[in-house]
GROMACS .gro file of C-alpha atoms in nm:
model
  430
    1UNK     CA    1  12.567   8.905  10.927
    2UNK     CA    2  12.505   8.541  11.023
    3UNK     CA    3  12.128   8.584  11.024
    4UNK     CA    4  11.940   8.551  10.695
    5UNK     CA    5  11.801   8.895  10.609
    6UNK     CA    6  11.446   8.763  10.561
    7UNK     CA    7  11.470   8.595  10.902
    8UNK     CA    8  11.588   8.924  11.051
    9UNK     CA    9  11.301   9.117  10.894
   10UNK     CA   10  11.051   8.860  11.022
   11UNK     CA   11  11.205   8.862  11.370
   12UNK     CA   12  11.173   9.237  11.388
   13UNK     CA   13  10.814   9.231  11.259
   14UNK     CA   14  10.904   9.424  10.945
   15UNK     CA   15  10.730   9.199  10.691
   16UNK     CA   16  10.353   9.218  10.652
   17UNK     CA   17  10.332   9.049  10.310
   18UNK     CA   18  10.571   8.911  10.051
   19UNK     CA   19  10.550   8.738   9.720
   20UNK     CA   20  10.673   8.376   9.697
   21UNK     CA   21  10.901   8.385  10.001
   22UNK     CA   22  11.093   8.069   9.919
   23UNK     CA   23  11.176   8.208   9.575
   24UNK     CA   24  11.271   8.544   9.729
   25UNK     CA   25  11.507   8.379   9.978
   26UNK     CA   26  11.672   8.185   9.698
   27UNK     CA   27  11.701   8.498   9.486
   28UNK     CA   28  11.865   8.698   9.767
   29UNK     CA   29  12.102   8.411   9.847
   30UNK     CA   30  12.223   8.383   9.486
   31UNK     CA   31  12.407   8.712   9.502
   32UNK     CA   32  12.364   9.086   9.543
   33UNK     CA   33  12.032   9.206   9.406
   34UNK     CA   34  11.916   9.559   9.330
   35UNK     CA   35  11.606   9.656   9.529
   36UNK     CA   36  11.410   9.977   9.551
   37UNK     CA   37  11.165  10.177   9.757
   38UNK     CA   38  10.983  10.487   9.637
   39UNK     CA   39  10.896  10.806   9.826
   40UNK     CA   40  10.650  11.055   9.685
   41UNK     CA   41  10.718  11.426   9.753
   42UNK     CA   42  10.361  11.517   9.854
   43UNK     CA   43  10.499  11.727  10.143
   44UNK     CA   44  10.827  11.913  10.205
   45UNK     CA   45  10.957  11.634  10.429
   46UNK     CA   46  10.926  11.268  10.509
   47UNK     CA   47  10.774  11.185  10.849
   48UNK     CA   48  10.850  10.921  11.109
   49UNK     CA   49  10.627  10.669  10.932
   50UNK     CA   50  10.891  10.657  10.658
   51UNK     CA   51  11.147  10.528  10.907
   52UNK     CA   52  11.001  10.179  10.876
   53UNK     CA   53  11.095  10.171  10.507
   54UNK     CA   54  11.448  10.281  10.592
   55UNK     CA   55  11.479   9.998  10.846
   56UNK     CA   56  11.409   9.751  10.562
   57UNK     CA   57  11.639   9.931  10.319
   58UNK     CA   58  11.922   9.936  10.572
   59UNK     CA   59  11.880   9.567  10.659
   60UNK     CA   60  11.898   9.468  10.293
   61UNK     CA   61  12.194   9.702  10.241
   62UNK     CA   62  12.378   9.542  10.535
   63UNK     CA   63  12.313   9.202  10.377
   64UNK     CA   64  12.513   9.315  10.073
   65UNK     CA   65  12.235   9.420   9.836
   66UNK     CA   66  12.212   9.736   9.622
   67UNK     CA   67  11.958   9.999   9.737
   68UNK     CA   68  11.787  10.215   9.476
   69UNK     CA   69  11.591  10.509   9.616
   70UNK     CA   70  11.320  10.657   9.398
   71UNK     CA   71  11.190  11.003   9.483
   72UNK     CA   72  10.882  11.041   9.267
   73UNK     CA   73  10.896  11.369   9.083
   74UNK     CA   74  10.622  11.233   8.856
   75UNK     CA   75  10.401  11.035   9.096
   76UNK     CA   76  10.438  11.318   9.348
   77UNK     CA   77  10.254  11.541   9.100
   78UNK     CA   78   9.954  11.308   9.130
   79UNK     CA   79   9.968  11.134   9.467
   80UNK     CA   80   9.852  10.787   9.563
   81UNK     CA   81   9.474  10.788   9.619
   82UNK     CA   82   9.364  10.844   9.976
   83UNK     CA   83   9.070  10.636  10.100
   84UNK     CA   84   8.856  10.942  10.178
   85UNK     CA   85   8.925  11.243   9.954
   86UNK     CA   86   9.112  11.368   9.648
   87UNK     CA   87   9.462  11.494   9.707
   88UNK     CA   88   9.546  11.857   9.641
   89UNK     CA   89   9.765  11.882   9.331
   90UNK     CA   90  10.087  12.076   9.394
   91UNK     CA   91  10.254  12.280   9.124
   92UNK     CA   92  10.558  12.129   8.948
   93UNK     CA   93  10.808  12.380   9.092
   94UNK     CA   94  10.700  12.298   9.447
   95UNK     CA   95  10.723  11.924   9.386
   96UNK     CA   96  11.068  11.962   9.226
   97UNK     CA   97  11.191  12.149   9.535
   98UNK     CA   98  11.048  11.878   9.760
   99UNK     CA   99  11.222  11.610   9.554
  100UNK     CA  100  11.557  11.770   9.634
  101UNK     CA  101  11.476  11.819  10.004
  102UNK     CA  102  11.370  11.457  10.047
  103UNK     CA  103  11.673  11.334   9.855
  104UNK     CA  104  11.892  11.516  10.108
  105UNK     CA  105  11.700  11.362  10.401
  106UNK     CA  106  11.779  11.011  10.281
  107UNK     CA  107  12.158  11.053  10.302
  108UNK     CA  108  12.206  10.971  10.672
  109UNK     CA  109  12.018  10.644  10.634
  110UNK     CA  110  12.204  10.488  10.343
  111UNK     CA  111  12.501  10.701  10.233
  112UNK     CA  112  12.671  10.710  10.571
  113UNK     CA  113  12.658  10.331  10.632
  114UNK     CA  114  12.795  10.276  10.281
  115UNK     CA  115  13.090  10.505  10.350
  116UNK     CA  116  13.153  10.380  10.701
  117UNK     CA  117  13.109  10.005  10.648
  118UNK     CA  118  13.201   9.959  10.284
  119UNK     CA  119  12.844   9.871  10.180
  120UNK     CA  120  12.683   9.935   9.844
  121UNK     CA  121  12.592  10.302   9.823
  122UNK     CA  122  12.239  10.396   9.716
  123UNK     CA  123  12.145  10.488   9.361
  124UNK     CA  124  11.901  10.780   9.346
  125UNK     CA  125  11.644  10.807   9.070
  126UNK     CA  126  11.351  11.034   8.984
  127UNK     CA  127  11.061  10.882   8.792
  128UNK     CA  128  10.997  11.213   8.619
  129UNK     CA  129  11.297  11.123   8.400
  130UNK     CA  130  11.106  10.845   8.224
  131UNK     CA  131  10.747  10.955   8.284
  132UNK     CA  132  10.770  11.311   8.146
  133UNK     CA  133  10.869  11.196   7.791
  134UNK     CA  134  10.583  10.944   7.784
  135UNK     CA  135  10.313  11.049   7.536
  136UNK     CA  136   9.944  10.980   7.593
  137UNK     CA  137   9.950  10.724   7.310
  138UNK     CA  138  10.255  10.551   7.462
  139UNK     CA  139  10.086  10.548   7.801
  140UNK     CA  140   9.766  10.392   7.666
  141UNK     CA  141   9.919  10.149   7.415
  142UNK     CA  142  10.243  10.057   7.593
  143UNK     CA  143  10.117  10.045   7.951
  144UNK     CA  144   9.739  10.072   7.975
  145UNK     CA  145   9.673   9.762   7.766
  146UNK     CA  146   9.841   9.546   8.035
  147UNK     CA  147   9.598   9.653   8.310
  148UNK     CA  148   9.250   9.518   8.373
  149UNK     CA  149   9.006   9.772   8.510
  150UNK     CA  150   8.835   9.513   8.731
  151UNK     CA  151   9.166   9.447   8.908
  152UNK     CA  152   9.241   9.817   8.943
  153UNK     CA  153   8.896   9.875   9.095
  154UNK     CA  154   8.965   9.609   9.357
  155UNK     CA  155   9.239   9.819   9.517
  156UNK     CA  156   9.118   9.915   9.865
  157UNK     CA  157   9.166  10.293   9.838
  158UNK     CA  158   9.003  10.297   9.493
  159UNK     CA  159   8.701  10.092   9.597
  160UNK     CA  160   8.656  10.306   9.908
  161UNK     CA  161   8.653  10.621   9.698
  162UNK     CA  162   8.412  10.474   9.442
  163UNK     CA  163   8.165  10.409   9.721
  164UNK     CA  164   8.194  10.761   9.861
  165UNK     CA  165   8.037  11.087   9.751
  166UNK     CA  166   8.379  11.220   9.649
  167UNK     CA  167   8.438  10.949   9.388
  168UNK     CA  168   8.781  10.928   9.226
  169UNK     CA  169   8.933  11.114   8.932
  170UNK     CA  170   9.103  10.937   8.644
  171UNK     CA  171   9.421  11.118   8.752
  172UNK     CA  172   9.443  10.935   9.084
  173UNK     CA  173   9.298  10.616   8.937
  174UNK     CA  174   9.593  10.602   8.696
  175UNK     CA  175   9.851  10.630   8.977
  176UNK     CA  176   9.899  10.255   9.006
  177UNK     CA  177   9.991  10.232   8.636
  178UNK     CA  178  10.264  10.492   8.682
  179UNK     CA  179  10.405  10.319   8.991
  180UNK     CA  180  10.397   9.982   8.817
  181UNK     CA  181  10.587  10.139   8.528
  182UNK     CA  182  10.854  10.251   8.776
  183UNK     CA  183  10.928   9.887   8.857
  184UNK     CA  184  10.946   9.805   8.486
  185UNK     CA  185  11.181  10.096   8.413
  186UNK     CA  186  11.406  10.017   8.710
  187UNK     CA  187  11.418   9.650   8.606
  188UNK     CA  188  11.539   9.763   8.264
  189UNK     CA  189  11.771  10.042   8.374
  190UNK     CA  190  11.914   9.915   8.704
  191UNK     CA  191  11.835   9.545   8.712
  192UNK     CA  192  11.599   9.595   9.007
  193UNK     CA  193  11.421   9.272   9.104
  194UNK     CA  194  11.270   9.359   9.443
  195UNK     CA  195  11.044   9.643   9.555
  196UNK     CA  196  10.961   9.726   9.917
  197UNK     CA  197  10.689   9.951  10.055
  198UNK     CA  198  10.411   9.991  10.308
  199UNK     CA  199  10.125   9.744  10.330
  200UNK     CA  200   9.892  10.013  10.196
  201UNK     CA  201  10.098   9.997   9.876
  202UNK     CA  202  10.056   9.623   9.823
  203UNK     CA  203   9.823   9.664   9.525
  204UNK     CA  204  10.074   9.896   9.358
  205UNK     CA  205  10.364   9.662   9.434
  206UNK     CA  206  10.192   9.359   9.284
  207UNK     CA  207  10.080   9.565   8.983
  208UNK     CA  208  10.449   9.632   8.913
  209UNK     CA  209  10.534   9.264   8.944
  210UNK     CA  210  10.258   9.176   8.699
  211UNK     CA  211  10.369   9.442   8.450
  212UNK     CA  212  10.732   9.323   8.452
  213UNK     CA  213  10.613   8.966   8.399
  214UNK     CA  214  10.384   9.063   8.111
  215UNK     CA  215  10.633   9.289   7.931
  216UNK     CA  216  10.968   9.126   8.007
  217UNK     CA  217  10.867   8.773   8.103
  218UNK     CA  218  11.073   8.808   8.422
  219UNK     CA  219  10.998   8.704   8.780
  220UNK     CA  220  11.047   8.987   9.029
  221UNK     CA  221  10.956   9.022   9.395
  222UNK     CA  222  10.795   9.250   9.654
  223UNK     CA  223  10.759   9.274  10.028
  224UNK     CA  224  10.560   9.514  10.240
  225UNK     CA  225  10.591   9.648  10.594
  226UNK     CA  226  10.300   9.653  10.842
  227UNK     CA  227  10.091   9.955  10.927
  228UNK     CA  228  10.224  10.082  11.259
  229UNK     CA  229   9.970  10.218  11.504
  230UNK     CA  230   9.952  10.305  11.870
  231UNK     CA  231   9.796  10.066  12.116
  232UNK     CA  232   9.478  10.278  12.106
  233UNK     CA  233   9.452  10.228  11.729
  234UNK     CA  234   9.558  10.580  11.626
  235UNK     CA  235   9.824  10.638  11.364
  236UNK     CA  236  10.185  10.635  11.478
  237UNK     CA  237  10.369  10.961  11.410
  238UNK     CA  238  10.079  11.198  11.473
  239UNK     CA  239  10.069  11.434  11.772
  240UNK     CA  240   9.834  11.713  11.874
  241UNK     CA  241  10.063  11.947  11.681
  242UNK     CA  242  10.048  11.737  11.364
  243UNK     CA  243  10.295  11.502  11.197
  244UNK     CA  244  10.638  11.429  11.338
  245UNK     CA  245  10.867  11.523  11.048
  246UNK     CA  246  11.225  11.421  10.976
  247UNK     CA  247  11.313  11.776  10.866
  248UNK     CA  248  11.452  11.963  11.171
  249UNK     CA  249  11.295  12.290  11.051
  250UNK     CA  250  10.949  12.129  11.078
  251UNK     CA  251  11.004  11.911  11.387
  252UNK     CA  252  11.300  12.011  11.600
  253UNK     CA  253  11.545  11.740  11.713
  254UNK     CA  254  11.429  11.809  12.070
  255UNK     CA  255  11.062  11.753  11.977
  256UNK     CA  256  11.162  11.445  11.778
  257UNK     CA  257  11.349  11.307  12.081
  258UNK     CA  258  11.056  11.383  12.310
  259UNK     CA  259  10.808  11.211  12.076
  260UNK     CA  260  10.982  10.877  12.134
  261UNK     CA  261  11.060  10.946  12.499
  262UNK     CA  262  10.692  11.015  12.575
  263UNK     CA  263  10.559  10.704  12.400
  264UNK     CA  264  10.318  10.482  12.589
  265UNK     CA  265  10.485  10.179  12.752
  266UNK     CA  266  10.300   9.927  12.534
  267UNK     CA  267  10.379  10.126  12.219
  268UNK     CA  268  10.748  10.160  12.303
  269UNK     CA  269  10.783   9.786  12.359
  270UNK     CA  270  10.603   9.711  12.031
  271UNK     CA  271  10.806   9.967  11.836
  272UNK     CA  272  11.148   9.874  11.974
  273UNK     CA  273  11.212   9.572  11.746
  274UNK     CA  274  11.077   9.765  11.447
  275UNK     CA  275  11.294  10.073  11.483
  276UNK     CA  276  11.605   9.967  11.675
  277UNK     CA  277  11.890   9.788  11.502
  278UNK     CA  278  12.038   9.655  11.825
  279UNK     CA  279  12.098   9.277  11.851
  280UNK     CA  280  11.800   9.052  11.919
  281UNK     CA  281  11.923   8.951  12.264
  282UNK     CA  282  11.962   9.314  12.368
  283UNK     CA  283  11.614   9.404  12.240
  284UNK     CA  284  11.464   9.117  12.439
  285UNK     CA  285  11.647   9.228  12.753
  286UNK     CA  286  11.532   9.588  12.707
  287UNK     CA  287  11.170   9.482  12.665
  288UNK     CA  288  11.194   9.264  12.976
  289UNK     CA  289  11.342   9.554  13.173
  290UNK     CA  290  11.067   9.784  13.045
  291UNK     CA  291  10.803   9.542  13.173
  292UNK     CA  292  10.979   9.495  13.507
  293UNK     CA  293  11.062   9.863  13.566
  294UNK     CA  294  10.820  10.074  13.356
  295UNK     CA  295  10.903  10.393  13.547
  296UNK     CA  296  11.259  10.383  13.407
  297UNK     CA  297  11.117  10.419  13.051
  298UNK     CA  298  11.402  10.208  12.917
  299UNK     CA  299  11.240  10.122  12.583
  300UNK     CA  300  11.140  10.485  12.523
  301UNK     CA  301  11.488  10.613  12.597
  302UNK     CA  302  11.653  10.364  12.362
  303UNK     CA  303  11.413  10.459  12.081
  304UNK     CA  304  11.470  10.830  12.144
  305UNK     CA  305  11.849  10.794  12.150
  306UNK     CA  306  11.886  10.554  11.858
  307UNK     CA  307  11.649  10.733  11.623
  308UNK     CA  308  11.756  11.089  11.706
  309UNK     CA  309  12.116  10.981  11.643
  310UNK     CA  310  12.016  10.818  11.314
  311UNK     CA  311  11.803  11.106  11.184
  312UNK     CA  312  11.977  11.413  11.327
  313UNK     CA  313  12.329  11.308  11.427
  314UNK     CA  314  12.536  11.294  11.744
  315UNK     CA  315  12.549  11.667  11.822
  316UNK     CA  316  12.173  11.718  11.792
  317UNK     CA  317  12.117  11.411  12.010
  318UNK     CA  318  12.351  11.558  12.271
  319UNK     CA  319  12.165  11.890  12.263
  320UNK     CA  320  11.823  11.724  12.282
  321UNK     CA  321  11.927  11.515  12.583
  322UNK     CA  322  12.093  11.814  12.749
  323UNK     CA  323  11.784  12.029  12.692
  324UNK     CA  324  11.559  11.769  12.853
  325UNK     CA  325  11.787  11.739  13.156
  326UNK     CA  326  11.837  12.113  13.189
  327UNK     CA  327  11.469  12.208  13.170
  328UNK     CA  328  11.392  11.986  13.466
  329UNK     CA  329  11.685  12.086  13.681
  330UNK     CA  330  11.924  11.800  13.612
  331UNK     CA  331  12.178  11.998  13.408
  332UNK     CA  332  12.302  12.352  13.354
  333UNK     CA  333  12.075  12.566  13.138
  334UNK     CA  334  12.374  12.779  13.045
  335UNK     CA  335  12.520  12.485  12.852
  336UNK     CA  336  12.241  12.502  12.594
  337UNK     CA  337  12.269  12.693  12.270
  338UNK     CA  338  11.996  12.930  12.157
  339UNK     CA  339  11.855  12.682  11.900
  340UNK     CA  340  11.825  12.395  12.147
  341UNK     CA  341  11.671  12.618  12.413
  342UNK     CA  342  11.427  12.771  12.166
  343UNK     CA  343  11.320  12.428  12.040
  344UNK     CA  344  11.275  12.290  12.392
  345UNK     CA  345  11.078  12.588  12.520
  346UNK     CA  346  10.877  12.600  12.200
  347UNK     CA  347  10.751  12.255  12.293
  348UNK     CA  348  10.698  12.349  12.659
  349UNK     CA  349  10.505  12.665  12.575
  350UNK     CA  350  10.540  13.014  12.714
  351UNK     CA  351  10.504  13.384  12.645
  352UNK     CA  352  10.691  13.665  12.470
  353UNK     CA  353  10.749  14.002  12.636
  354UNK     CA  354  10.783  14.326  12.446
  355UNK     CA  355  10.762  14.564  12.740
  356UNK     CA  356  10.890  14.595  13.097
  357UNK     CA  357  10.979  14.271  13.271
  358UNK     CA  358  10.714  14.173  13.531
  359UNK     CA  359  10.777  14.013  13.867
  360UNK     CA  360  10.828  13.637  13.901
  361UNK     CA  361  10.475  13.603  14.042
  362UNK     CA  362  10.332  13.780  13.738
  363UNK     CA  363  10.544  13.567  13.504
  364UNK     CA  364  10.417  13.248  13.667
  365UNK     CA  365  10.063  13.365  13.601
  366UNK     CA  366  10.135  13.489  13.247
  367UNK     CA  367  10.284  13.154  13.146
  368UNK     CA  368   9.989  12.962  13.284
  369UNK     CA  369  10.193  12.775  13.544
  370UNK     CA  370   9.953  12.915  13.804
  371UNK     CA  371   9.602  13.057  13.771
  372UNK     CA  372   9.639  13.365  13.991
  373UNK     CA  373   9.890  13.591  14.161
  374UNK     CA  374   9.787  13.456  14.500
  375UNK     CA  375   9.860  13.103  14.381
  376UNK     CA  376  10.194  13.222  14.244
  377UNK     CA  377  10.291  13.377  14.579
  378UNK     CA  378  10.182  13.061  14.762
  379UNK     CA  379  10.390  12.844  14.525
  380UNK     CA  380  10.696  13.059  14.591
  381UNK     CA  381  10.637  13.053  14.966
  382UNK     CA  382  10.612  12.671  14.959
  383UNK     CA  383  10.941  12.644  14.767
  384UNK     CA  384  10.786  12.514  14.445
  385UNK     CA  385  10.883  12.793  14.202
  386UNK     CA  386  11.209  12.798  14.004
  387UNK     CA  387  11.370  13.052  13.775
  388UNK     CA  388  11.644  12.906  13.554
  389UNK     CA  389  11.648  12.606  13.790
  390UNK     CA  390  11.714  12.822  14.096
  391UNK     CA  391  11.448  12.819  14.365
  392UNK     CA  392  11.268  13.154  14.390
  393UNK     CA  393  11.237  13.298  14.740
  394UNK     CA  394  11.086  13.641  14.657
  395UNK     CA  395  10.769  13.637  14.447
  396UNK     CA  396  10.795  14.010  14.377
  397UNK     CA  397  11.153  14.000  14.247
  398UNK     CA  398  11.212  14.106  13.887
  399UNK     CA  399  11.465  13.908  13.679
  400UNK     CA  400  11.767  14.122  13.595
  401UNK     CA  401  11.952  14.141  13.265
  402UNK     CA  402  12.197  13.875  13.380
  403UNK     CA  403  11.916  13.622  13.422
  404UNK     CA  404  11.836  13.595  13.051
  405UNK     CA  405  11.971  13.285  12.878
  406UNK     CA  406  12.083  13.227  12.518
  407UNK     CA  407  11.823  13.350  12.269
  408UNK     CA  408  11.666  13.585  12.525
  409UNK     CA  409  11.497  13.318  12.738
  410UNK     CA  410  11.398  13.266  13.101
  411UNK     CA  411  11.295  12.919  13.218
  412UNK     CA  412  11.021  12.904  13.478
  413UNK     CA  413  10.931  12.582  13.651
  414UNK     CA  414  10.665  12.487  13.900
  415UNK     CA  415  10.747  12.171  14.091
  416UNK     CA  416  10.931  11.897  13.909
  417UNK     CA  417  10.753  11.878  13.573
  418UNK     CA  418  10.561  12.197  13.483
  419UNK     CA  419  10.789  12.417  13.269
  420UNK     CA  420  10.735  12.729  13.060
  421UNK     CA  421  10.955  12.977  12.879
  422UNK     CA  422  10.957  13.355  12.877
  423UNK     CA  423  11.122  13.533  12.586
  424UNK     CA  424  11.174  13.901  12.532
  425UNK     CA  425  11.194  14.051  12.188
  426UNK     CA  426  11.489  14.281  12.262
  427UNK     CA  427  11.776  14.181  12.490
  428UNK     CA  428  11.976  14.479  12.622
  429UNK     CA  429  12.339  14.490  12.519
  430UNK     CA  430  12.579  14.398  12.801
   0.00000   0.00000   0.00000
């Protein structure tokens, strides 16, 4: 890379705050440094909000530095305080399973570039390894004495909770001490001198810097990424169905692809520099094209392609693209596998049959594509009804056994965009 990594991160809008930037630039320029980011297993998967952290990790890795990924088996048992309410505590076995699942999710982001491009491969750590042996006396004498309660109370999430009816437990209040201790332990064990995280973690990041300085007398660094929202102010990564997860069993690759493809124009243009690793000149050209020809959805398509490839791989990207084309009549439905078709139609909505197959008109009504049988017959008569992308000419026809696609599906479409699936529980043997 010819571009300084801090300059790159600024250009892409990936730095919200940083400690002494001049000192950080000098530190990074002096040679490879070990840096870390932590992920708490408070759910069975990371979500798309975590992608911003991986963009920073990957940029630093490309610049020749050593990534250390912490999956918090200890801090995940507590959870960083939310501004509004206490977190539900999960049992240790559940958290341990989530640690392993999240560890596996990280591999495509850092392991594959290391293997492909000869970069430094990530080191994986679990803070339960050094937190579990810590006695209460060690915690209070060795760590607690370095923290001032007035400073801990100033943390935004803590102060918000103190002023609410819910209050805050000592368990969550102590979270920042445990995260600060992670920085200290990783400084000692792995020579880590830089921590990255979200802007909502800034208080925790600086607490770690202060602890390393107090205990080891060393200067270490931190930088945070901005909070990413939609243009309407809502949180990025949330849909009507909930969070957009990186785990394909929770959010299918098709749904993941569609999330980016359906982004608002203003959002897509704002997100493109954050989430795409394409060269600066290309990003600028794509944004200009998106402004000039918004109907082409250029920025959305690049985000959908780049991120689905990154998170799910080439084959899942191919299937997600093929499913989108096929559902709307631009590709052969028969080319889709059962998983891709099920994921796509799961997003589109539909019905399941466990009895005799109704007529096309009845199916149009059952799926909600029309409100009545008379409207269904009128849609067919006007040439606006499709079964498996073939125009329907007889509203009373009943799909035969040869009409059912992989996984036991029929695809109904009204016009160009309204699609629904019909699935039957038992498919007759050929």
